[in-house]
Amino acid sequence: MRALYADCSWSDVATNIGKADAGLARVGELILAAQAASNLAEQHYLRAVAIVEETMRQQDWIAAC
């Protein structure tokens, strides 16, 4: 991007790829947590739903990046 655009024109979004990658890693962790909360041994289904809802919010945030 530096070859085509001035730094000031894209500096606000320069870190978005890194943020999105971190968000994807977090989504992976949340999915594992939801699976663990909803397994037969735990049966914390409302917690699993809350985690899935947070996962969806994280996915929206990643898409915005």
Coordinates of N, CA, C and O in Angstrom, one line a residue, residues 2-48:
R2 N 2.0 1.1 0.6 CA 2.9 2.3 0.7 C 3.3 2.8 -0.7 O 3.6 3.9 -0.9
A3 N 3.4 1.8 -1.7 CA 3.8 2.2 -3.0 C 2.7 3.0 -3.7 O 3.1 3.8 -4.6
L4 N 1.5 2.8 -3.4 CA 0.4 3.5 -4.1 C -0.3 4.6 -3.3 O -0.8 5.5 -4.0
Y5 N -0.2 4.6 -2.0 CA -0.9 5.6 -1.2 C 0.0 6.2 -0.1 O 0.9 5.5 0.4
A6 N -0.4 7.4 0.2 CA 0.3 8.0 1.3 C 0.0 7.3 2.7 O -1.1 6.8 2.8
D7 N 1.0 7.3 3.6 CA 0.7 6.6 4.8 C -0.5 7.1 5.6 O -1.2 6.3 6.2
C8 N -0.7 8.4 5.5 CA -1.9 8.9 6.3 C -3.2 8.5 5.7 O -4.2 8.5 6.4
S9 N -3.2 8.0 4.5 CA -4.5 7.6 3.9 C -5.0 6.2 4.3 O -6.1 5.8 4.2
W10 N -4.1 5.4 4.9 CA -4.4 4.0 5.3 C -3.9 3.7 6.7 O -4.2 2.6 7.2
S11 N -3.3 4.6 7.4 CA -2.8 4.3 8.7 C -3.8 3.9 9.7 O -3.6 3.1 10.6
D12 N -5.1 4.3 9.6 CA -6.1 4.0 10.5 C -6.5 2.5 10.4 O -7.0 1.9 11.4
V13 N -6.3 1.9 9.3 CA -6.7 0.5 9.1 C -5.5 -0.4 9.0 O -5.7 -1.6 8.7
A14 N -4.3 0.1 9.1 CA -3.1 -0.7 8.9 C -3.0 -1.9 9.9 O -2.5 -3.0 9.5
T15 N -3.6 -1.8 11.0 CA -3.5 -2.9 12.0 C -4.7 -3.9 12.0 O -4.8 -4.8 12.8
N16 N -5.7 -3.6 11.0 CA -6.9 -4.4 11.0 C -6.7 -5.9 10.7 O -7.4 -6.7 11.3
I17 N -5.7 -6.2 9.9 CA -5.4 -7.6 9.6 C -5.0 -8.4 10.9 O -5.5 -9.4 11.2
G18 N -4.1 -7.8 11.6 CA -3.7 -8.3 12.9 C -4.8 -8.5 13.9 O -5.0 -9.5 14.6
K19 N -5.7 -7.4 13.9 CA -6.8 -7.5 14.8 C -7.8 -8.6 14.4 O -8.3 -9.3 15.3
A20 N -8.0 -8.7 13.1 CA -8.9 -9.8 12.6 C -8.4 -11.2 12.9 O -9.1 -12.1 13.3
D21 N -7.1 -11.3 12.8 CA -6.4 -12.6 13.1 C -6.6 -13.0 14.6 O -6.9 -14.1 14.9
A22 N -6.4 -12.0 15.4 CA -6.6 -12.2 16.9 C -8.0 -12.5 17.2 O -8.3 -13.4 18.0
G23 N -8.9 -11.8 16.5 CA -10.4 -12.1 16.7 C -10.7 -13.5 16.3 O -11.5 -14.2 16.9
L24 N -10.1 -14.0 15.2 CA -10.4 -15.4 14.7 C -9.9 -16.4 15.7 O -10.6 -17.4 16.0
A25 N -8.8 -16.1 16.3 CA -8.2 -17.0 17.4 C -9.2 -17.0 18.5 O -9.5 -18.1 19.1
R26 N -9.7 -15.8 18.9 CA -10.6 -15.7 20.0 C -11.9 -16.5 19.7 O -12.5 -17.2 20.6
V27 N -12.4 -16.4 18.5 CA -13.6 -17.1 18.1 C -13.4 -18.7 18.3 O -14.3 -19.4 18.7
G28 N -12.2 -19.1 17.9 CA -11.9 -20.5 18.0 C -12.0 -20.9 19.5 O -12.5 -22.0 19.8
E29 N -11.4 -20.1 20.4 CA -11.4 -20.4 21.8 C -12.9 -20.4 22.3 O -13.3 -21.2 23.2
L30 N -13.7 -19.4 21.9 CA -15.1 -19.4 22.3 C -15.9 -20.6 21.9 O -16.7 -21.1 22.6
I31 N -15.6 -21.1 20.7 CA -16.3 -22.3 20.2 C -16.0 -23.5 21.1 O -16.9 -24.2 21.5
L32 N -14.7 -23.6 21.4 CA -14.3 -24.7 22.3 C -14.9 -24.6 23.6 O -15.4 -25.6 24.2
A33 N -15.0 -23.3 24.2 CA -15.6 -23.1 25.5 C -17.1 -23.4 25.4 O -17.7 -24.0 26.4
A34 N -17.8 -23.1 24.3 CA -19.2 -23.4 24.2 C -19.5 -24.9 24.1 O -20.4 -25.4 24.8
Q35 N -18.6 -25.6 23.4 CA -18.7 -27.1 23.3 C -18.5 -27.7 24.7 O -19.2 -28.6 25.1
A36 N -17.5 -27.2 25.5 CA -17.2 -27.7 26.8 C -18.4 -27.5 27.7 O -18.8 -28.3 28.5
A37 N -19.0 -26.3 27.6 CA -20.1 -25.9 28.5 C -21.3 -26.7 28.3 O -22.1 -27.0 29.2
S38 N -21.5 -27.2 27.0 CA -22.7 -27.9 26.7 C -22.5 -29.4 26.6 O -23.5 -30.1 26.2
N39 N -21.4 -29.9 27.0 CA -21.2 -31.4 26.9 C -22.1 -32.0 28.0 O -22.6 -31.4 28.9
L40 N -22.2 -33.3 27.9 CA -23.1 -34.0 28.8 C -22.7 -34.0 30.3 O -23.5 -34.0 31.2
A41 N -21.4 -33.9 30.5 CA -20.9 -33.9 31.9 C -21.2 -32.5 32.5 O -21.4 -32.5 33.7
E42 N -21.1 -31.5 31.8 CA -21.3 -30.1 32.3 C -22.8 -29.7 32.3 O -23.3 -29.2 33.3
Q43 N -23.4 -29.7 31.1 CA -24.8 -29.3 30.9 C -25.1 -27.9 31.3 O -26.1 -27.6 31.9
H44 N -24.1 -27.0 31.0 CA -24.3 -25.6 31.3 C -24.8 -24.9 30.0 O -24.1 -24.1 29.4
Y45 N -26.0 -25.2 29.6 CA -26.5 -24.8 28.3 C -26.7 -23.3 28.2 O -26.5 -22.8 27.1
L46 N -27.2 -22.7 29.2 CA -27.4 -21.2 29.1 C -26.0 -20.5 29.0 O -25.9 -19.5 28.2
R47 N -25.0 -21.0 29.6 CA -23.6 -20.5 29.5 C -23.2 -20.7 28.0 O -22.6 -19.8 27.4
A48 N -23.4 -21.9 27.5 CA -23.1 -22.1 26.1 C -23.7 -21.2 25.2 O -23.1 -20.7 24.2

